[in-house]
Tab-separated table of C-alpha atoms in Angstrom:
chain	number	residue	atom	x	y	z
G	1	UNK	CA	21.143	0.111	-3.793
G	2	UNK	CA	21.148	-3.294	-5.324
G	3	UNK	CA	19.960	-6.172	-3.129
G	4	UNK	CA	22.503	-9.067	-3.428
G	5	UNK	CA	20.496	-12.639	-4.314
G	6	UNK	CA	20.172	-15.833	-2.687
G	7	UNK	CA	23.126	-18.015	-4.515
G	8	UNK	CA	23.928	-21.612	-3.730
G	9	UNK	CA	23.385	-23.927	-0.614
G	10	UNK	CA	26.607	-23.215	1.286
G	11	UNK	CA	27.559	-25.198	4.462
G	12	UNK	CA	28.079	-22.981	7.362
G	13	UNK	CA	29.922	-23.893	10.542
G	14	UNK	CA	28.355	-22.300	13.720
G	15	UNK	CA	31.096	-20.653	15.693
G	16	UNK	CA	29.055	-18.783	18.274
G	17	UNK	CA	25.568	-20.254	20.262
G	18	UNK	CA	23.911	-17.980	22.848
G	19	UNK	CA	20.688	-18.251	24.685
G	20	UNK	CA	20.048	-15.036	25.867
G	21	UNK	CA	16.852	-15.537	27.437
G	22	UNK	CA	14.396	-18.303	27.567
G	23	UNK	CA	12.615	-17.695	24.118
G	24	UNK	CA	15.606	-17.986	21.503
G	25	UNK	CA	18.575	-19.044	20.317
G	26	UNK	CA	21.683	-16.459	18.687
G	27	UNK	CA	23.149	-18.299	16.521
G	28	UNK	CA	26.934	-16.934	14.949
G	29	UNK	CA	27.639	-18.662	11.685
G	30	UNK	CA	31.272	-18.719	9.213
G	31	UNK	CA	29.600	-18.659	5.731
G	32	UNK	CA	32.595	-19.496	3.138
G	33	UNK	CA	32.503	-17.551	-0.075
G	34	UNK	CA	29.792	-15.097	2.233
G	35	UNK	CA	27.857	-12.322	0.022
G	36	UNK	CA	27.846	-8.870	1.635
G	37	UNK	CA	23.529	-8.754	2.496
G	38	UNK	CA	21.556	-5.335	3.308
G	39	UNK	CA	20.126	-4.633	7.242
G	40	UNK	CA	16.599	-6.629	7.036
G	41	UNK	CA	17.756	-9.220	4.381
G	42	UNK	CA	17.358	-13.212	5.317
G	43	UNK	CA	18.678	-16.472	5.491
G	44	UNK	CA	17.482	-19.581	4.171
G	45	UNK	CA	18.511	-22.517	6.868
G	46	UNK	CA	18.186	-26.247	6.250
G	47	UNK	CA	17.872	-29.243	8.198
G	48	UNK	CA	18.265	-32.530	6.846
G	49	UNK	CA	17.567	-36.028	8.581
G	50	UNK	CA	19.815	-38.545	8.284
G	51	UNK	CA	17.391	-40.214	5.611
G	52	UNK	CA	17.413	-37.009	3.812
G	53	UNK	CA	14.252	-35.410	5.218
G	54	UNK	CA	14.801	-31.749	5.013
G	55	UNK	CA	12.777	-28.267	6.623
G	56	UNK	CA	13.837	-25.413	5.253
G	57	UNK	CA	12.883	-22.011	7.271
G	58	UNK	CA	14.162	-18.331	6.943
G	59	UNK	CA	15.768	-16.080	9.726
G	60	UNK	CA	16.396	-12.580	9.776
G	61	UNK	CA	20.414	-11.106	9.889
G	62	UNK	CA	21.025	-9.611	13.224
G	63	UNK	CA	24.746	-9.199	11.667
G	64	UNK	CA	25.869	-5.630	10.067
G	65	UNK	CA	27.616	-6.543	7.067
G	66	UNK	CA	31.182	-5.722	8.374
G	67	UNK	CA	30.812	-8.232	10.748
G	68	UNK	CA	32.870	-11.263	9.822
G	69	UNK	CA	30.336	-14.019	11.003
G	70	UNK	CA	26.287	-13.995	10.243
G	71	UNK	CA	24.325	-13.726	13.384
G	72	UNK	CA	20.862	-15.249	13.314
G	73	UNK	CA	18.411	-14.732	15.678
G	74	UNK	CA	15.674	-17.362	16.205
G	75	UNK	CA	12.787	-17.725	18.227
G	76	UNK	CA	11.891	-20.983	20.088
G	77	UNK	CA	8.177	-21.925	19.073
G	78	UNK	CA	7.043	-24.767	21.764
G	79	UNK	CA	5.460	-26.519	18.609
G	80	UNK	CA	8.068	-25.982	16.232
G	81	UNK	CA	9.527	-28.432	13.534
G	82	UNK	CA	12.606	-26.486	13.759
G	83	UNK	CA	13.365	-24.016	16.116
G	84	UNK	CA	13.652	-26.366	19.490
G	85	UNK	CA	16.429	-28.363	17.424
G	86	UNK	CA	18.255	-25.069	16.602
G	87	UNK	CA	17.850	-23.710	19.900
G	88	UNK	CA	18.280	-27.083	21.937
G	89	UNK	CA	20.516	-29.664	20.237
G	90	UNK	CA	22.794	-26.746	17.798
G	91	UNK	CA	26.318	-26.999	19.009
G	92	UNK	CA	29.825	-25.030	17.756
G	93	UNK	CA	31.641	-26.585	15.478
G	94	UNK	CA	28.315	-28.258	13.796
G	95	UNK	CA	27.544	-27.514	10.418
G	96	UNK	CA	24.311	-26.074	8.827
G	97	UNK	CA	23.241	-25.654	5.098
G	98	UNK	CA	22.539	-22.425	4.508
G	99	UNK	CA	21.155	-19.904	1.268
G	100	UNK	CA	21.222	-16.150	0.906
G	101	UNK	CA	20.872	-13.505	1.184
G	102	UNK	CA	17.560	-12.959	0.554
G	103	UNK	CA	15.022	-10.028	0.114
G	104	UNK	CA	15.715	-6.558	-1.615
G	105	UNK	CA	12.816	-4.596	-0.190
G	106	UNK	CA	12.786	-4.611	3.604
G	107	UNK	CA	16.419	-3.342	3.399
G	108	UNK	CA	18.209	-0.229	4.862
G	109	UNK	CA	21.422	0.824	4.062
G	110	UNK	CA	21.744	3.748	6.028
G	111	UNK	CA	21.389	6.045	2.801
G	112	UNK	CA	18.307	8.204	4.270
G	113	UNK	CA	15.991	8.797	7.751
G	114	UNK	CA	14.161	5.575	8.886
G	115	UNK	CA	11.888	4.621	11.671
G	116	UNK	CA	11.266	0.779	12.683
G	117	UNK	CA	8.682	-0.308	14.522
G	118	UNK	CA	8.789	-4.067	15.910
G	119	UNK	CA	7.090	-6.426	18.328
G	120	UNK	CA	8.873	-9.382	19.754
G	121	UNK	CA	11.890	-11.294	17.298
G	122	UNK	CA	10.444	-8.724	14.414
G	123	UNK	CA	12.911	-6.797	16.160
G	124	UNK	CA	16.092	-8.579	14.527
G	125	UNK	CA	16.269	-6.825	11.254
G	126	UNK	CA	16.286	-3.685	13.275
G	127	UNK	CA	19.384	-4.502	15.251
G	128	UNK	CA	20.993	-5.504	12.178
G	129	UNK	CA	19.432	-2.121	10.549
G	130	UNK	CA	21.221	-0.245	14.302
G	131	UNK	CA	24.258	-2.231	13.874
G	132	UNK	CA	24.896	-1.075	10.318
G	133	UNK	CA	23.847	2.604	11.214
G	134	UNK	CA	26.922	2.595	14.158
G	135	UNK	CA	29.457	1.193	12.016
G	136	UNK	CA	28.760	3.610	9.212
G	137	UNK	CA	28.312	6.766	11.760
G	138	UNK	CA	25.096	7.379	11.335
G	139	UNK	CA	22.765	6.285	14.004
G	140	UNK	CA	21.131	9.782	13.910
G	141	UNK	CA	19.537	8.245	11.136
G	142	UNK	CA	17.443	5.689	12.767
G	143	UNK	CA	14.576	6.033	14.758
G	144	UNK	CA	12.988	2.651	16.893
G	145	UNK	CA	10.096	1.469	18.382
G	146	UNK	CA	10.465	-2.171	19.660
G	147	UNK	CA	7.355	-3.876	21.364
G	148	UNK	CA	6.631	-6.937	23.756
G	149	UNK	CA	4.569	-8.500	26.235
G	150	UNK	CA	7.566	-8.866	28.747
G	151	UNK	CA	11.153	-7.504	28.396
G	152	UNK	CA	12.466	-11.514	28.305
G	153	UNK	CA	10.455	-11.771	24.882
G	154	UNK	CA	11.982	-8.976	23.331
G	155	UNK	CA	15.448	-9.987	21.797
G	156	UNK	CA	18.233	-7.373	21.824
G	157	UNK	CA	16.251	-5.673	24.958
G	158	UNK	CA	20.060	-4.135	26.069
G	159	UNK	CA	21.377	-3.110	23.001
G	160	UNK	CA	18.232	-1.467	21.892
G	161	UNK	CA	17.394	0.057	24.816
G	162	UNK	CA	21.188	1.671	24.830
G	163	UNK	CA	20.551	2.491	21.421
G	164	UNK	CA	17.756	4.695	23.250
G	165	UNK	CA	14.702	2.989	21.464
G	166	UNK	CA	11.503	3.394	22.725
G	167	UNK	CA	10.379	-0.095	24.641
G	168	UNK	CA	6.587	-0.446	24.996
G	169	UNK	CA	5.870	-3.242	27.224
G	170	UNK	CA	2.601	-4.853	27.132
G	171	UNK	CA	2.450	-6.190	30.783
G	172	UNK	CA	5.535	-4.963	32.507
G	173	UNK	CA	6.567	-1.711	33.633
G	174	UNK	CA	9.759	-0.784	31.855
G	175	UNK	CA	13.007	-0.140	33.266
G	176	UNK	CA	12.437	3.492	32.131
G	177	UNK	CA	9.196	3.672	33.766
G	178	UNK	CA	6.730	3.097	30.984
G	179	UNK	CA	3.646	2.127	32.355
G	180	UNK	CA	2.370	-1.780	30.855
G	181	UNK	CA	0.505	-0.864	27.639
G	182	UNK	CA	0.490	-1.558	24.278
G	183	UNK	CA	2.903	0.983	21.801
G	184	UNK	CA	0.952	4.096	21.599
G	185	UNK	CA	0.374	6.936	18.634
G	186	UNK	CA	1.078	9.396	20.839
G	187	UNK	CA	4.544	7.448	21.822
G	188	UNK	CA	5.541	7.596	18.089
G	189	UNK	CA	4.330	10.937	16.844
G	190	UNK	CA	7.309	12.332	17.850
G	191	UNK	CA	9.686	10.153	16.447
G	192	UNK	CA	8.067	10.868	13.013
G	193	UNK	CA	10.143	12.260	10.610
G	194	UNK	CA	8.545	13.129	7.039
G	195	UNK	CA	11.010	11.803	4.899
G	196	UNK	CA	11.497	8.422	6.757
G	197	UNK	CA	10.838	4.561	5.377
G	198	UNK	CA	8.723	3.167	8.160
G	199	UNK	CA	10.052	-0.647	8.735
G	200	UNK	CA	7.259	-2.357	10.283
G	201	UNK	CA	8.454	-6.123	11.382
G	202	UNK	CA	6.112	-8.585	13.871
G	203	UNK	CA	3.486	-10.631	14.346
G	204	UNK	CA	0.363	-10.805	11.557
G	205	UNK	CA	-1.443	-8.706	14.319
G	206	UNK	CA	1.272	-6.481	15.162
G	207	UNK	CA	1.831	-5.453	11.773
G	208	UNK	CA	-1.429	-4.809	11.397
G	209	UNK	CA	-1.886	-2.891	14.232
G	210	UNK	CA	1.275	-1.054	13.507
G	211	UNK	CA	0.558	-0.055	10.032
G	212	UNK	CA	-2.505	1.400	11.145
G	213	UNK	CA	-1.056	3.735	13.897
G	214	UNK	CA	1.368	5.038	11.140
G	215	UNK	CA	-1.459	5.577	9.071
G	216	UNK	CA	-3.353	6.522	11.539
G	217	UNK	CA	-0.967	9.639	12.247
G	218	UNK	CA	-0.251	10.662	8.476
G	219	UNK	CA	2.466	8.581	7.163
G	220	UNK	CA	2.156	7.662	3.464
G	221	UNK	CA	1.568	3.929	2.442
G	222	UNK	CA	3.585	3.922	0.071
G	223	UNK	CA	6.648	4.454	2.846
G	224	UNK	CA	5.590	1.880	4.294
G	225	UNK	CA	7.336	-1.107	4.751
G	226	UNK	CA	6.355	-4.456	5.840
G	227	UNK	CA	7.283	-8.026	7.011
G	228	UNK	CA	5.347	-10.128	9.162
G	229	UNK	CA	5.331	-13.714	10.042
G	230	UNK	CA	2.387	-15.720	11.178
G	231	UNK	CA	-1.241	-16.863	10.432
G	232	UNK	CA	-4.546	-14.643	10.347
G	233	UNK	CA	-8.196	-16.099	10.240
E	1	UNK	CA	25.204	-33.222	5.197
E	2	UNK	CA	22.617	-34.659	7.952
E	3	UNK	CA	22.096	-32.887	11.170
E	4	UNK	CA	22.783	-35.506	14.445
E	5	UNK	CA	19.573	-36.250	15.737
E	6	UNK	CA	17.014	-34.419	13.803
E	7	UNK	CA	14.424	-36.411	12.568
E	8	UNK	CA	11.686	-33.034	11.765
E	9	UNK	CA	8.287	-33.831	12.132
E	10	UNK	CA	7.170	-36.131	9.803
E	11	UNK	CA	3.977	-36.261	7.996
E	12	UNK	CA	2.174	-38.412	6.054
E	13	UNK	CA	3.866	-38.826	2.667
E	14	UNK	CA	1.462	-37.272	-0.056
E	15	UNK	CA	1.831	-37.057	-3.841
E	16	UNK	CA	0.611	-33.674	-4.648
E	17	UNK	CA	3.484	-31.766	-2.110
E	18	UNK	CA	6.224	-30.578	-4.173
E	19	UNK	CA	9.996	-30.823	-3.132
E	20	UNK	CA	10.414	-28.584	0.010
E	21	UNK	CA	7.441	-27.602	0.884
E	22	UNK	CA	5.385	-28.697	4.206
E	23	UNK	CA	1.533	-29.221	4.624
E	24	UNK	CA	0.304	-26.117	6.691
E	25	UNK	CA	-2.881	-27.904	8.248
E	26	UNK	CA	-5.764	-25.016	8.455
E	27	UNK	CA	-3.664	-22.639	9.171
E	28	UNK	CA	-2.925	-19.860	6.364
E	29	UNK	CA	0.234	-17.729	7.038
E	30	UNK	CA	0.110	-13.935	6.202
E	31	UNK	CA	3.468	-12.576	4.377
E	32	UNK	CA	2.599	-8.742	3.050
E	33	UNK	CA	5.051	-6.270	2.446
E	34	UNK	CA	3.232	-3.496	2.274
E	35	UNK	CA	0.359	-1.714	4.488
E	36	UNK	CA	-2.782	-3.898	3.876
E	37	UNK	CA	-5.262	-1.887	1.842
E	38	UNK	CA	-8.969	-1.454	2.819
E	39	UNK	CA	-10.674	-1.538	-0.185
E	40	UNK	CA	-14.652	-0.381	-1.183
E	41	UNK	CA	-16.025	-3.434	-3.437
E	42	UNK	CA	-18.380	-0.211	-5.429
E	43	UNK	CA	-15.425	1.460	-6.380
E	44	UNK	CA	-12.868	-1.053	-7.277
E	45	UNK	CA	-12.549	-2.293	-10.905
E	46	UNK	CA	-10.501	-4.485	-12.795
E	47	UNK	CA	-8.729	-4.003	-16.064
E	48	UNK	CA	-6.998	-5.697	-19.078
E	49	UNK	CA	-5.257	-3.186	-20.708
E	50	UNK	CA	-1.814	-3.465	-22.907
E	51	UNK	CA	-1.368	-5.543	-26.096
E	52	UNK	CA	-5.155	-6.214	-26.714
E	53	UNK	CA	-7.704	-5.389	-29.339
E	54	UNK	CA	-10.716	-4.387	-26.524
E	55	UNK	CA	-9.078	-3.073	-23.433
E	56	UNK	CA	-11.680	-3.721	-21.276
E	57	UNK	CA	-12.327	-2.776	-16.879
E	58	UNK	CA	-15.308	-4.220	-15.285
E	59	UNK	CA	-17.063	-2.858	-12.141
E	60	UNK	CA	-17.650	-5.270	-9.142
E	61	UNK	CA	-21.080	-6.285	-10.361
E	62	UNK	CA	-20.271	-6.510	-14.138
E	63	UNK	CA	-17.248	-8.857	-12.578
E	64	UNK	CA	-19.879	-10.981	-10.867
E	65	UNK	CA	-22.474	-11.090	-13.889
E	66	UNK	CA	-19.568	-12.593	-15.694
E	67	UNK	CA	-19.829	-16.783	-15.125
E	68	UNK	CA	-18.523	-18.275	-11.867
E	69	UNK	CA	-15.671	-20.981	-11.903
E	70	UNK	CA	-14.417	-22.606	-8.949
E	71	UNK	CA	-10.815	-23.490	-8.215
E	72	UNK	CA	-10.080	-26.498	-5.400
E	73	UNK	CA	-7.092	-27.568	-4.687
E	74	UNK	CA	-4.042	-26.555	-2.712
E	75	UNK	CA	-1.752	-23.487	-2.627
E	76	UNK	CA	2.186	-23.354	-2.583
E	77	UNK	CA	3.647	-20.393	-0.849
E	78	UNK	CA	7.956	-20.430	-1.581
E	79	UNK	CA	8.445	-19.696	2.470
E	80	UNK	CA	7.950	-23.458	2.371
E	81	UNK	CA	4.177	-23.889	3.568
E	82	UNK	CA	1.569	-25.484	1.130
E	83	UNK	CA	-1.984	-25.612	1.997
E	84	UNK	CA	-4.125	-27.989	0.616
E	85	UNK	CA	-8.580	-28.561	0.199
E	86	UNK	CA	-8.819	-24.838	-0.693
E	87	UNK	CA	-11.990	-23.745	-2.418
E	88	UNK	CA	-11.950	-20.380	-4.173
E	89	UNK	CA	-14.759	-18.879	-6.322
E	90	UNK	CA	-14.289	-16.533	-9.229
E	91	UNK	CA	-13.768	-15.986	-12.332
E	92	UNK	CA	-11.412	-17.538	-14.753
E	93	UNK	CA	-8.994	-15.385	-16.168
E	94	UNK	CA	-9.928	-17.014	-19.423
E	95	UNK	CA	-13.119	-15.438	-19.654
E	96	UNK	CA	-11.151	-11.720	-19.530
E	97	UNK	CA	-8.821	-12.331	-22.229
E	98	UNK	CA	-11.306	-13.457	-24.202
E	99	UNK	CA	-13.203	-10.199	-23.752
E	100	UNK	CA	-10.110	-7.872	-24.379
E	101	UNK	CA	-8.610	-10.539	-27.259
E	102	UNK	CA	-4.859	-9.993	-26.901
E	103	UNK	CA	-3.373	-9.787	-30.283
E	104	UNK	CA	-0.972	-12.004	-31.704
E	105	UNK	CA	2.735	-10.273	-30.173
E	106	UNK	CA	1.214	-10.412	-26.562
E	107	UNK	CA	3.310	-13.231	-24.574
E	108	UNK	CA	3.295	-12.178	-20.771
E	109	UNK	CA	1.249	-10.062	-18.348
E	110	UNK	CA	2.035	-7.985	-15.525
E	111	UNK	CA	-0.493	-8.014	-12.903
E	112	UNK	CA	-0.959	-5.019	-10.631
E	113	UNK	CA	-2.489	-4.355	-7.291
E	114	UNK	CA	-4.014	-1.379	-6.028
E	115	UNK	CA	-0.857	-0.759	-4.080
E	116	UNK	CA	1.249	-0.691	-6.937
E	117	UNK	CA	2.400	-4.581	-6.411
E	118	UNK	CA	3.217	-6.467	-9.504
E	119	UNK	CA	4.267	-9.541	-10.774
E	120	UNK	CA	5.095	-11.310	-14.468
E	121	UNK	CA	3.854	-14.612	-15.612
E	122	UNK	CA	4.351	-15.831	-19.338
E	123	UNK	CA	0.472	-15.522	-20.910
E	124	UNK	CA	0.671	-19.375	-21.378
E	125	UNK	CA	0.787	-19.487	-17.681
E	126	UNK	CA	-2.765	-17.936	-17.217
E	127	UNK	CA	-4.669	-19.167	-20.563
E	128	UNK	CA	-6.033	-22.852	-20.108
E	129	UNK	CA	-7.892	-22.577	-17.125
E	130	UNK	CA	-4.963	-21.872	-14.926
E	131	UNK	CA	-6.056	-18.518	-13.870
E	132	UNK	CA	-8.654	-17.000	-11.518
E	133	UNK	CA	-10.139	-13.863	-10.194
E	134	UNK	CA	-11.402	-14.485	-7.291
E	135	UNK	CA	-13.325	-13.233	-4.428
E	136	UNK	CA	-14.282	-15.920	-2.166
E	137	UNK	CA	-12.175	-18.375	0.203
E	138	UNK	CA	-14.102	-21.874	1.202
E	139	UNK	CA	-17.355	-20.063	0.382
E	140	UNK	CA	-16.879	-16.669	2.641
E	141	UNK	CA	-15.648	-13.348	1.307
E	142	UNK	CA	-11.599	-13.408	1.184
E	143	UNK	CA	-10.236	-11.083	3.721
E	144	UNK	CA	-8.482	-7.908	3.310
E	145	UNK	CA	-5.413	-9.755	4.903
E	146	UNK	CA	-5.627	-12.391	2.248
E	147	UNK	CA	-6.237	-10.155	-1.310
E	148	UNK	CA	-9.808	-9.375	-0.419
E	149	UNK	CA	-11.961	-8.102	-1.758
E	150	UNK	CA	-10.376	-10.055	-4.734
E	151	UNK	CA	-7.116	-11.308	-6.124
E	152	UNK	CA	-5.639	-13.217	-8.851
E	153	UNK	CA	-4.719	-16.691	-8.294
E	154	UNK	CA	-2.430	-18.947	-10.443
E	155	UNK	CA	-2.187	-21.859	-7.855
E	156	UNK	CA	0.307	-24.091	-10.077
E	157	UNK	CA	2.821	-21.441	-9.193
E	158	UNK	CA	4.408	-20.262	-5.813
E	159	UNK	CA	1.444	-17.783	-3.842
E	160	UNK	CA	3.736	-14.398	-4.448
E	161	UNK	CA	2.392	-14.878	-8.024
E	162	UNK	CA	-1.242	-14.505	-7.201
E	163	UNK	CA	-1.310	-10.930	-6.422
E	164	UNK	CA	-3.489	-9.700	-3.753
E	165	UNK	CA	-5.935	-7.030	-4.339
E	166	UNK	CA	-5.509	-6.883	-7.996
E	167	UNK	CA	-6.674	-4.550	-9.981
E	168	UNK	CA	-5.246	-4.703	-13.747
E	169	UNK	CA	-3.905	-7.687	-15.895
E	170	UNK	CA	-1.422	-5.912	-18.673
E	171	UNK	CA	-0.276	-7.480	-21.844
E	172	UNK	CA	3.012	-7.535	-23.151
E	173	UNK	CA	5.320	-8.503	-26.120
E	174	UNK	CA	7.931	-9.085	-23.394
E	175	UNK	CA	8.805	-10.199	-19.927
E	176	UNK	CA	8.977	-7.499	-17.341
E	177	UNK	CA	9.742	-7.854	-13.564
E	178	UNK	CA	7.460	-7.237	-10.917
E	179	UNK	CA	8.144	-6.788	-7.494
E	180	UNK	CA	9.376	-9.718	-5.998
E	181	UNK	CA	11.556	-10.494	-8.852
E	182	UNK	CA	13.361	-7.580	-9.434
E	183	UNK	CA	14.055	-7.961	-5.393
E	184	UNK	CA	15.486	-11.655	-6.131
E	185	UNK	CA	12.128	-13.741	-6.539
E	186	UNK	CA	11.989	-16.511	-9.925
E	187	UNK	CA	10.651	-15.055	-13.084
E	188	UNK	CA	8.152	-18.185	-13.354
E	189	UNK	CA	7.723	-19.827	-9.875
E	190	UNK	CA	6.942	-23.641	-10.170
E	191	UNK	CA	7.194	-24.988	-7.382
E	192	UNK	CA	7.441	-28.862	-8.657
E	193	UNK	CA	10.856	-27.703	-9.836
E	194	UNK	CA	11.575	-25.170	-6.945
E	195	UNK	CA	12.213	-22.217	-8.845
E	196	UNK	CA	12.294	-19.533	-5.568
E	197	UNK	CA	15.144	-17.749	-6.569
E	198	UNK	CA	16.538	-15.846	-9.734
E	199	UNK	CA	19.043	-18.586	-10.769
E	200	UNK	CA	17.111	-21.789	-9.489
């Protein structure tokens, strides 16, 4: 498995915008000349101002690679640069420079067992990770735990929850009756499997926290995988 | 192509912030891809091995016996973010290849982390006082989140350079890939001539 590379600006047109619940933005983008990317690679986005100011931030795929259009998934920050303008002002039909894909480690093609564990939009390369695993027809594969303080902050809370992940809410009883709580050892134990790439994706804390439950219960570091997003003292 | 009505949030124009990067403030992201390693200072040493006449490993207090050298100034990370005003402490990378010499067909090294990270930078790159070891972040102990207890640091390239909890410095008569290059990532990494990707 050979993770494809970033390649040239390209200008996207959006073709799809969704706001599933107060916290994000889906956005559905035609890339021309697209490069097939790997569940859990990125995409480079950039703004420009009309006097040529730019911000350039990444985004995880939500998309499988069959699917025609890339689907990015991005959370609103109230202080953000970028994401209120993507999730606000981004209409179909507008354009958007885009770059990738991009990353060749936090990748899953479906070619062995895997478990993910995420908390909030770490949850994105997951779906794109459960997407891929459907279309190739193996989902058995694939193992999740998704995380959140309330179900409206965890993206793709239907799909995954269908896909019969385990949802640990921190202060909400689930719709399956989970107590509020944070994502417990004893919760993942069983969906352990020894020969399984562990794809932890969150918050600085969450992946910390994470890493050290699978630790914590045996798992090897070095199958171990991690991406997380976000500042630490 | 301009995007109607975004106007980002503009800061104060500043001469040392190369092309598409943002000032970060105090704030210093985390971006790890592996489990975060707790390591014992007493039993963690650090080696330059390879093309060299004295391969050479120091303990933590033969590292600290060797003499300090500060580096102050800011960091570029390629996700975009610089930061600037840091203070590390150390010791330049200088004063290890002295120590292990590395002969005359050594050209690049391959650093390595505890955790089996890597990364290449041309020999050039480090020599010069470019190149620290260091241990301690605006005068406290580095975290374990942030390389602690100590990592390289080659802040005239982009961060993914300056491995985190580094353990080995390896000459070689060639250029070999670490691990965020062989996954896409520059060979060299300036960021005054945004080299991010293989191809850039």
């Amino acid at each position: 498995m050979r993770a494809p590379t970033a390649g040239p600006w390209r200008s996207a047109t959006v073709r799809e915008v969704a706001h599933p619940h107060p916290h994000g933005v889906v956005l559905r983008l035609e890339v021309p000349d697209r490069v097939d990317h790997l569940p859990g690679q990125h995409y480079v986005l950039r703004l420009r101002a009309e006097d040529g100011y730019t911000a350039t931030r990444s985004y995880s795929l939500a998309s499988a690679p069959s699917d025609p259009l890339v689907e990015l998934y991005v959370e609103e920050l109230p202080d953000g640069e970028v994401s209120p303008y993507l999730a606000q002002a981004i209409q179909p039909g507008d354009q958007l420079e885009v770059r990738g894909p991009v990353g060749g480690w936090f990748v899953w093609d479906a070619d062995g067992p895997a478990l993910g564990l995420a908390g909030g939009s770490g949850v994105v390369p997951l779906v794109a990770m459960l997407r891929h695993a459907v279309d190739v027809g193996r989902p058995e594969l694939l193992r999740l735990a998704v995380a959140a303080r309330t179900l409206d902050r965890l993206p793709y809370a239907e799909e995954l929850t269908a896909a019969g992940a385990l949802v640990a809410l921190s202060q909400e009883v689930s719709a399956q009756g989970r107590a509020a709580g944070r994502l417990l050892a004893a919760e993942v134990a069983p969906l352990l499997d020894d020969a399984a790439t562990c794809f932890v994706c969150g918050s600085a804390p969450f992946a910390a926290g994470a890493s050290d439950l699978l630790v914590g219960l045996g798992v090897d570091v070095g199958r171990v995988r991690v991406e997380r997003f976000g500042a630490s003292g | 192509m301009a995007q109607f009505g975004f106007t980002g949030r503009r800061r104060p124009p500043r001469d040392d912030l190369p092309p598409g990067q943002y000032d970060v403030g105090t704030e210093w992201p985390v971006l790890t891809a592996e489990v975060t390693p707790q390591i014992d200072p007493q039993r963690w040493t650090m080696s330059v091995d390879g093309l060299v006449e004295h391969p050479t490993t120091w303990s933590w207090d033969e590292m600290h016996a060797l003499p300090p050298s500060v580096y102050e100034g800011p960091i570029h990370c390629v996700t975009t973010w610089s930061k600037f005003g840091t203070t590390f402490e150390g010791v330049s990378v200088d004063v290890l290849l002295d120590a292990a010499a590395p002969t005359a067909e050594a050209s690049h090294v391959l650093a390595t982390s505890t955790t089996g990270y890597t990364t290449n930078l041309p020999l050039e790159h480090v020599r010069g006082g470019q190149a620290w070891v260091v241990w301690s972040f605006d005068g406290k102990p580095l975290t374990h989140d942030h390389g602690g207890p100590v990592r390289l640091l080659v802040p005239h390239l982009y961060f993914w350079k300056s491995a985190k909890w580094v353990t080995r410095l390896t000459l070689l008569d060639h250029d070999q890939h670490g691990f965020w290059e062989r996954n896409g990532y520059h060979d060299l990494g300036d960021p005054w001539r945004e080299q991010r990707y293989q191809g850039d």
